[in-house]
Backbone as JSON, one array per atom type, in Angstrom:
{
  "sequence": "PPPPLSRQIALALVCNSNVNRSLEGHRILKEKGFERVWSYGVGSKVRLPGIRGPNVYMFGTPFEAMQRDLENKNYNWYKDRGILDMLDRDAKVKKAPRRWQDEKRRNFDLIIAYDIRAYNLLIEEFESSRGQLGCHPVHIIGWYVEDKYYEAREASETLYKFICKLHSFEDWQTKIPSLVDSFYEEARKIEVQYRVCFTS",
  "N": [[17.79, -55.71, 38.48], [21.1, -57.23, 38.27], [22.93, -57.93, 35.18], [23.23, -61.21, 33.54], [25.91, -63.36, 34.7], [27.78, -63.88, 32.67], [27.68, -61.61, 31.15], [28.56, -59.59, 32.7], [30.68, -56.87, 33.52], [34.15, -57.14, 34.04], [35.52, -55.94, 36.84], [37.79, -53.89, 38.61], [38.46, -52.32, 41.68], [40.33, -49.79, 43.1], [42.27, -48.48, 45.72], [44.23, -46.95, 48.3], [44.77, -48.54, 50.68], [42.9, -50.59, 50.6], [40.83, -50.83, 52.46], [38.79, -49.03, 52.85], [37.62, -47.04, 50.73], [37.71, -48.54, 48.22], [36.76, -50.94, 49.23], [34.21, -50.32, 50.17], [32.89, -49.69, 47.78], [33.13, -52.22, 46.58], [31.58, -53.68, 48.37], [28.89, -52.65, 48.03], [28.35, -53.26, 45.35], [28.62, -56.03, 45.34], [26.52, -56.71, 47.08], [24.41, -55.95, 45.49], [24.41, -57.85, 43.57], [26.43, -58.03, 41.67], [29.01, -59.93, 40.55], [31.5, -60.09, 39.38], [33.66, -58.55, 40.54], [36.51, -57.08, 42.0], [38.75, -55.96, 44.56], [41.42, -53.77, 45.58], [44.51, -52.54, 47.12], [47.15, -50.1, 46.74], [49.22, -49.31, 48.31], [52.28, -49.64, 50.31], [51.88, -50.87, 52.71], [49.04, -51.63, 54.83], [47.32, -49.0, 56.25], [45.82, -47.63, 59.08], [43.98, -45.11, 60.89], [45.33, -43.93, 64.02], [45.8, -43.41, 67.59], [48.25, -42.3, 68.41], [49.59, -42.05, 66.0], [49.63, -43.85, 62.83], [48.09, -47.12, 62.61], [49.69, -49.92, 61.47], [49.59, -52.52, 59.12], [50.33, -55.61, 57.48], [49.5, -56.31, 54.06], [47.04, -58.75, 53.48], [46.6, -59.38, 56.09], [44.0, -60.53, 58.09], [40.82, -58.87, 58.23], [39.34, -59.24, 60.54], [41.32, -59.76, 62.41], [42.64, -57.29, 62.54], [40.56, -55.81, 63.59], [40.22, -56.96, 66.15], [42.69, -56.32, 67.25], [42.6, -53.48, 67.39], [40.39, -53.14, 69.05], [41.44, -54.13, 71.41], [43.38, -52.24, 71.9], [42.1, -49.7, 72.23], [39.01, -49.62, 72.63], [36.76, -47.81, 72.71], [37.7, -45.43, 71.48], [38.26, -46.19, 68.81], [35.81, -47.2, 68.07], [34.11, -44.95, 68.27], [35.02, -43.45, 66.13], [34.27, -44.81, 63.92], [35.88, -46.77, 62.87], [36.03, -49.44, 63.74], [33.5, -50.32, 62.93], [33.81, -50.05, 60.2], [35.79, -52.01, 59.65], [34.37, -54.26, 60.4], [32.38, -54.26, 58.43], [34.08, -54.66, 56.21], [35.05, -57.26, 56.65], [32.86, -58.77, 56.02], [32.78, -58.67, 53.33], [35.17, -59.66, 52.21], [38.03, -61.7, 53.17], [40.54, -60.42, 53.74], [42.6, -57.48, 53.1], [43.88, -56.89, 49.8], [46.82, -56.55, 47.81], [47.44, -54.66, 44.95], [49.83, -54.82, 43.42], [50.71, -57.36, 43.96], [49.0, -59.0, 42.71], [48.12, -61.39, 40.3], [46.19, -61.54, 38.38], [45.08, -59.8, 35.53], [43.27, -59.3, 33.56], [41.09, -57.35, 33.39], [38.11, -55.5, 32.57], [37.44, -52.94, 33.28], [38.86, -50.53, 35.41], [38.7, -48.78, 38.39], [40.16, -46.16, 40.02], [40.65, -44.66, 43.15], [42.19, -42.51, 43.97], [44.81, -40.14, 43.12], [47.38, -41.19, 43.24], [47.02, -43.97, 43.03], [45.79, -44.08, 40.5], [47.83, -43.03, 38.8], [49.84, -44.94, 39.22], [48.66, -47.23, 38.12], [48.36, -46.46, 35.41], [51.07, -46.08, 34.71], [52.0, -48.68, 35.04], [50.57, -50.17, 33.07], [51.35, -48.77, 30.79], [54.1, -49.22, 30.79], [54.21, -51.79, 30.01], [54.19, -52.03, 27.3], [55.63, -53.58, 25.46], [54.56, -56.06, 25.79], [52.03, -56.0, 24.91], [48.59, -56.75, 24.32], [45.43, -57.18, 22.76], [43.32, -56.6, 24.34], [41.18, -54.25, 25.63], [41.56, -52.1, 28.43], [39.79, -50.11, 30.47], [40.48, -47.31, 32.32], [39.63, -45.43, 35.07], [40.16, -42.54, 36.91], [39.16, -41.41, 39.94], [38.6, -39.15, 42.34], [38.2, -39.58, 45.56], [37.7, -38.57, 48.86], [39.41, -40.04, 51.59], [37.55, -41.0, 53.72], [35.23, -42.5, 55.96], [32.42, -41.91, 55.64], [32.41, -40.44, 53.3], [33.19, -42.4, 51.52], [30.97, -44.09, 51.61], [28.97, -42.51, 50.46], [30.09, -42.17, 47.94], [29.96, -44.77, 46.97], [27.32, -45.17, 46.24], [27.09, -43.53, 44.0], [28.92, -44.86, 42.36], [27.57, -47.33, 42.02], [25.3, -46.54, 40.51], [26.59, -45.68, 38.19], [27.83, -48.05, 37.25], [25.58, -49.61, 36.76], [24.47, -48.11, 34.68], [26.45, -48.41, 32.71], [26.16, -51.17, 32.2], [23.77, -51.17, 30.92], [24.13, -50.84, 28.28], [24.85, -52.64, 25.38], [27.1, -52.16, 23.85], [29.0, -50.95, 25.59], [31.68, -50.21, 25.71], [32.15, -48.47, 23.62], [30.59, -46.41, 24.38], [31.64, -45.41, 26.68], [33.34, -43.02, 26.91], [31.52, -40.81, 26.81], [29.89, -41.55, 28.91], [31.62, -41.34, 31.05], [31.77, -38.6, 31.26], [29.19, -38.07, 32.21], [29.38, -39.4, 34.59], [31.15, -37.76, 35.93], [29.47, -35.59, 36.44], [27.58, -36.87, 38.09], [29.23, -37.47, 40.21], [29.4, -35.23, 41.71], [30.98, -33.35, 40.5], [33.56, -33.97, 41.2], [37.0, -34.37, 40.49], [37.66, -36.26, 37.58], [39.48, -38.64, 35.78], [40.46, -40.3, 32.72], [41.5, -43.1, 30.82], [42.41, -45.33, 28.18], [43.93, -48.42, 28.12], [45.88, -51.26, 26.98], [45.97, -54.82, 27.16], [47.07, -58.25, 27.31]],
  "CA": [[18.73, -56.81, 38.75], [22.29, -57.18, 37.42], [22.88, -58.83, 34.04], [23.81, -62.53, 33.81], [27.33, -63.32, 34.99], [28.56, -63.87, 31.43], [27.64, -60.27, 30.57], [29.03, -58.6, 33.67], [31.99, -56.27, 33.3], [35.17, -57.51, 35.03], [35.81, -54.63, 37.43], [38.7, -53.77, 39.76], [38.38, -51.07, 42.43], [41.67, -49.66, 43.67], [42.6, -47.3, 46.52], [45.56, -47.08, 48.87], [44.92, -49.64, 51.64], [41.87, -51.6, 50.4], [40.02, -51.0, 53.65], [37.68, -48.1, 52.93], [36.93, -46.63, 49.5], [37.52, -49.65, 47.29], [35.97, -51.98, 49.88], [32.81, -49.9, 50.22], [32.37, -49.93, 46.44], [33.04, -53.68, 46.44], [30.44, -54.14, 49.18], [27.57, -52.34, 47.48], [28.16, -54.0, 44.1], [28.41, -57.43, 45.71], [25.17, -56.81, 47.63], [23.46, -55.76, 44.39], [24.44, -59.01, 42.69], [27.55, -58.02, 40.72], [29.96, -60.92, 41.06], [32.83, -59.96, 38.77], [34.24, -57.35, 41.16], [37.65, -57.32, 42.87], [39.24, -54.7, 45.11], [42.85, -53.81, 45.92], [45.23, -51.34, 47.54], [48.45, -49.96, 46.07], [50.22, -48.88, 49.28], [53.25, -50.67, 50.72], [51.23, -51.57, 53.82], [47.71, -51.14, 55.19], [47.43, -48.01, 57.34], [44.57, -47.16, 59.68], [44.23, -44.04, 61.87], [45.6, -44.35, 65.39], [45.83, -42.35, 68.59], [49.57, -41.67, 68.38], [50.17, -42.4, 64.71], [48.84, -44.89, 62.16], [48.25, -48.55, 62.85], [50.22, -50.44, 60.21], [49.44, -53.97, 58.97], [50.7, -56.17, 56.18], [48.41, -56.79, 53.22], [46.78, -60.16, 53.76], [46.16, -59.51, 57.48], [42.53, -60.57, 58.09], [40.13, -57.72, 58.82], [38.93, -59.58, 61.91], [42.51, -59.62, 63.27], [42.81, -55.85, 62.75], [39.48, -55.37, 64.47], [40.54, -57.41, 67.51], [43.85, -55.55, 67.7], [42.17, -52.13, 67.75], [39.51, -53.26, 70.22], [42.3, -54.31, 72.57], [44.15, -51.0, 72.14], [41.21, -48.66, 72.79], [37.72, -49.91, 71.98], [35.89, -46.63, 72.56], [38.28, -44.47, 70.52], [38.1, -46.7, 67.44], [34.37, -47.33, 67.83], [33.55, -43.62, 68.07], [35.46, -42.91, 64.84], [33.73, -45.64, 62.85], [36.89, -47.67, 62.31], [35.62, -50.82, 64.03], [32.37, -50.62, 62.05], [34.36, -50.2, 58.85], [36.44, -53.31, 59.56], [33.3, -55.26, 60.44], [31.85, -54.26, 57.07], [35.07, -55.24, 55.31], [35.15, -58.71, 56.87], [31.71, -59.41, 55.39], [32.99, -58.64, 51.88], [36.24, -60.62, 51.94], [38.79, -62.02, 54.38], [41.67, -59.55, 54.02], [42.94, -56.57, 52.0], [44.82, -57.44, 48.82], [47.67, -55.53, 47.19], [47.4, -54.73, 43.49], [51.12, -55.22, 42.85], [50.9, -58.79, 44.19], [47.92, -59.71, 42.03], [48.5, -61.91, 38.98], [45.1, -61.31, 37.43], [45.15, -58.49, 34.89], [42.31, -59.21, 32.44], [39.89, -56.6, 33.77], [37.54, -54.62, 31.54], [37.36, -51.59, 33.82], [39.5, -50.32, 36.71], [38.42, -47.46, 38.96], [41.11, -45.78, 41.06], [40.02, -43.66, 44.01], [43.05, -41.36, 44.24], [45.74, -39.87, 42.02], [48.52, -42.1, 43.32], [46.61, -45.26, 42.48], [45.57, -43.91, 39.06], [49.12, -42.89, 38.12], [50.54, -46.23, 39.27], [48.02, -48.13, 37.14], [48.73, -46.01, 34.06], [52.48, -46.38, 34.51], [52.17, -50.13, 34.9], [50.1, -50.62, 31.76], [52.17, -48.14, 29.75], [55.43, -49.83, 30.79], [54.07, -53.15, 29.47], [53.9, -51.91, 25.87], [56.22, -54.67, 24.7], [53.78, -57.28, 25.97], [50.64, -55.61, 24.7], [47.63, -57.55, 23.58], [44.37, -56.37, 22.15], [42.2, -56.46, 25.27], [41.16, -52.89, 26.2], [41.29, -51.91, 29.85], [39.38, -48.73, 30.69], [40.92, -46.91, 33.66], [39.05, -44.17, 35.51], [40.66, -41.99, 38.16], [38.04, -40.7, 40.57], [39.29, -38.79, 43.58], [37.27, -39.57, 46.69], [38.4, -38.41, 50.13], [39.49, -41.31, 52.31], [36.79, -40.96, 54.96], [34.21, -43.55, 55.97], [31.13, -41.48, 55.11], [32.64, -40.08, 51.89], [33.21, -43.66, 50.77], [29.59, -44.59, 51.51], [28.27, -41.7, 49.47], [30.68, -42.46, 46.63], [29.55, -46.09, 46.52], [26.02, -45.04, 45.57], [27.39, -43.0, 42.67], [29.55, -45.95, 41.63], [26.54, -48.3, 41.65], [24.51, -45.97, 39.4], [27.44, -45.66, 37.0], [28.01, -49.42, 36.77], [24.29, -50.01, 36.18], [24.34, -47.42, 33.4], [27.35, -49.1, 31.77], [25.61, -52.47, 31.83], [22.54, -51.0, 30.12], [24.53, -50.77, 26.87], [25.59, -53.78, 24.85], [28.38, -51.64, 23.35], [29.41, -49.99, 26.61], [33.05, -49.73, 25.5], [32.11, -47.31, 22.72], [29.83, -45.35, 25.05], [32.23, -45.02, 27.96], [33.82, -41.63, 27.04], [30.42, -39.92, 27.17], [29.41, -41.96, 30.23], [32.55, -40.78, 32.02], [31.33, -37.22, 31.45], [28.01, -38.08, 33.09], [29.9, -39.83, 35.89], [31.7, -36.54, 36.53], [28.34, -34.84, 36.98], [27.02, -37.65, 39.21], [30.19, -37.47, 41.31], [29.42, -33.87, 42.26], [32.07, -32.64, 39.83], [34.88, -34.37, 41.68], [37.84, -34.59, 39.31], [37.64, -37.61, 37.0], [40.37, -38.82, 34.63], [40.09, -41.5, 31.98], [42.48, -43.57, 29.83], [42.26, -46.71, 27.72], [45.19, -49.13, 27.92], [45.64, -52.58, 26.39], [46.71, -55.92, 27.75], [46.82, -59.53, 26.62]],
  "C": [[19.95, -56.71, 37.83], [22.14, -58.13, 36.24], [23.44, -60.2, 34.4], [25.33, -62.42, 33.98], [28.18, -63.2, 33.73], [28.62, -62.5, 30.78], [28.17, -59.2, 31.52], [30.45, -58.15, 33.34], [32.94, -56.73, 34.41], [35.77, -56.21, 35.57], [36.77, -54.75, 38.61], [38.54, -52.38, 40.37], [39.66, -50.94, 43.24], [41.8, -48.37, 44.47], [43.96, -47.54, 47.15], [45.71, -48.33, 49.74], [43.9, -50.77, 51.48], [41.11, -51.9, 51.69], [38.79, -50.09, 53.67], [37.01, -47.86, 51.58], [36.68, -47.79, 48.55], [36.66, -50.75, 47.9], [34.5, -51.62, 49.96], [32.16, -50.04, 48.84], [32.16, -51.41, 46.17], [31.79, -54.2, 47.16], [29.11, -53.89, 48.48], [27.33, -53.11, 46.18], [27.91, -55.48, 44.38], [26.99, -57.64, 46.23], [24.11, -56.7, 46.54], [23.53, -56.88, 43.36], [25.52, -59.01, 41.63], [28.67, -58.89, 41.29], [31.36, -60.77, 40.5], [33.49, -58.65, 39.23], [35.36, -57.78, 42.09], [38.13, -55.97, 43.39], [40.65, -54.87, 45.65], [43.31, -52.49, 46.52], [46.57, -51.3, 46.83], [49.55, -49.53, 47.05], [51.2, -50.0, 49.61], [52.7, -51.51, 51.86], [49.85, -50.96, 54.03], [47.87, -50.2, 56.38], [46.05, -47.56, 57.78], [44.88, -46.07, 60.71], [44.46, -44.61, 63.27], [45.69, -43.15, 66.31], [47.15, -41.59, 68.54], [50.3, -41.98, 67.08], [49.41, -43.56, 64.12], [49.12, -46.29, 62.7], [48.61, -49.18, 61.51], [50.13, -51.97, 60.21], [49.94, -54.39, 57.59], [49.44, -56.46, 55.38], [48.27, -58.29, 53.45], [46.41, -60.4, 55.21], [44.64, -59.52, 57.52], [41.93, -59.34, 58.77], [39.72, -58.01, 60.27], [40.1, -59.45, 62.88], [42.8, -58.14, 63.55], [41.78, -55.34, 63.75], [39.78, -55.75, 65.92], [41.7, -56.59, 68.09], [43.43, -54.15, 68.17], [41.23, -52.13, 68.95], [40.35, -53.38, 71.49], [43.07, -53.03, 72.91], [43.29, -49.93, 72.79], [39.85, -48.76, 72.1], [36.92, -48.64, 71.71], [36.4, -45.66, 71.51], [38.02, -44.92, 69.08], [36.63, -46.9, 67.08], [33.76, -45.98, 67.5], [33.9, -43.05, 66.69], [35.05, -43.79, 63.66], [34.69, -46.66, 62.29], [36.54, -49.13, 62.56], [34.43, -51.23, 63.15], [32.84, -50.84, 60.62], [35.0, -51.57, 58.68], [35.43, -54.45, 59.63], [32.64, -55.39, 59.07], [32.79, -54.98, 56.11], [35.11, -56.76, 55.41], [33.98, -59.46, 56.25], [31.84, -59.45, 53.87], [34.06, -59.65, 51.47], [37.11, -60.76, 53.18], [39.81, -60.96, 54.74], [41.91, -58.61, 52.85], [43.98, -57.2, 51.08], [45.56, -56.3, 48.14], [47.71, -55.73, 45.69], [48.69, -55.28, 42.91], [51.39, -56.71, 43.02], [49.91, -59.65, 43.41], [48.36, -60.14, 40.64], [47.43, -61.64, 37.93], [45.22, -59.9, 36.85], [44.09, -58.3, 33.81], [40.99, -58.59, 32.89], [39.4, -55.8, 32.56], [37.61, -53.16, 31.98], [38.05, -51.56, 35.18], [39.15, -48.9, 37.16], [39.37, -47.23, 40.13], [40.54, -44.6, 41.84], [40.93, -42.5, 44.39], [44.12, -41.28, 43.16], [46.94, -40.81, 42.04], [48.18, -43.45, 42.69], [46.43, -45.16, 40.97], [46.9, -43.84, 38.31], [49.9, -44.2, 38.12], [49.97, -47.2, 38.24], [48.42, -47.75, 35.71], [50.18, -46.36, 33.77], [52.7, -47.87, 34.27], [51.75, -50.62, 33.52], [50.94, -50.03, 30.64], [53.55, -48.79, 29.66], [55.4, -51.25, 30.23], [53.83, -53.14, 27.97], [54.46, -53.07, 25.06], [55.44, -55.97, 24.8], [52.3, -57.04, 25.67], [49.84, -56.65, 23.95], [46.59, -56.63, 23.0], [43.17, -56.21, 23.07], [42.21, -55.06, 25.89], [40.83, -52.91, 27.68], [40.99, -50.43, 30.05], [39.7, -48.36, 32.13], [40.37, -45.52, 33.97], [39.68, -43.77, 36.84], [39.59, -41.07, 38.75], [38.46, -40.41, 42.01], [38.31, -38.56, 44.72], [38.09, -39.47, 47.98], [38.31, -39.69, 50.95], [38.87, -41.19, 53.7], [35.61, -41.93, 54.83], [32.92, -43.1, 55.29], [31.24, -40.99, 53.67], [32.6, -41.33, 51.02], [31.8, -44.22, 50.6], [28.81, -43.82, 50.46], [28.78, -42.01, 48.06], [30.21, -43.81, 46.1], [28.2, -46.06, 45.82], [26.19, -44.5, 44.15], [28.0, -44.08, 41.79], [28.5, -46.95, 41.14], [25.7, -47.8, 40.47], [25.31, -46.01, 38.1], [27.6, -47.06, 36.41], [26.71, -49.95, 36.16], [24.1, -49.38, 34.8], [25.23, -48.07, 32.34], [26.73, -50.4, 31.27], [24.33, -52.35, 31.0], [22.84, -50.92, 28.63], [25.27, -52.03, 26.48], [27.0, -53.35, 24.43], [28.96, -50.61, 24.31], [30.81, -49.43, 26.35], [33.1, -48.54, 24.55], [31.4, -46.13, 23.38], [30.58, -44.74, 26.22], [32.77, -43.59, 27.99], [32.69, -40.67, 27.44], [29.85, -40.26, 28.54], [30.33, -41.45, 31.34], [32.19, -39.32, 32.3], [30.12, -37.15, 32.39], [28.39, -38.52, 34.49], [30.46, -38.64, 36.66], [30.58, -35.69, 37.15], [27.74, -35.54, 38.2], [27.93, -37.56, 40.45], [30.38, -36.08, 41.9], [30.63, -33.09, 41.77], [33.41, -32.81, 40.53], [35.72, -34.71, 40.45], [37.83, -36.05, 38.87], [38.6, -37.63, 35.82], [40.06, -40.17, 33.98], [41.17, -41.82, 30.95], [42.13, -45.0, 29.43], [43.67, -47.27, 27.53], [44.85, -50.52, 27.35], [46.53, -53.62, 27.06], [46.35, -57.2, 27.02], [45.7, -60.29, 27.31]]
}
């Protein structure tokens, strides 16, 4: 079982559109009882695969509305590719995708970015805030998972094991560099980057 709420790490999961990788991680942790988890995208808009080009939505568009839109366009095409199932899963986790740049909350303990663009944006943001620095450490991990439905499902199991391992240590912040190394092994040697930043 997860630790009491007061001991849970405040965790943000970040990818591009907040519909697949970060949402699948959010889903499994929520189902396992971790409540201090939030997920975001860093793209300008939400993009989903389409028949003649991507389907583009604004952040904040409910997942159920996206699902209805795609069902009306071509139910079988989107069903066969797992996109409707993905949106159905997403709607059970939260109402709509959220954009990191629009989020006011910043007091996370750990942020996991699922691609290099998201990781670099996070680092740049925290580094550019040096003049407003506080003493709260934010551990940022860049973990590059391919943006496919089944890749995200497999990655979520690795994420869950890693988060459980972190919570097994009272002093997880001092253990995290070595735990990141083990995370690299668990993640099938997918590239992993790590940085500590500070915020107020």
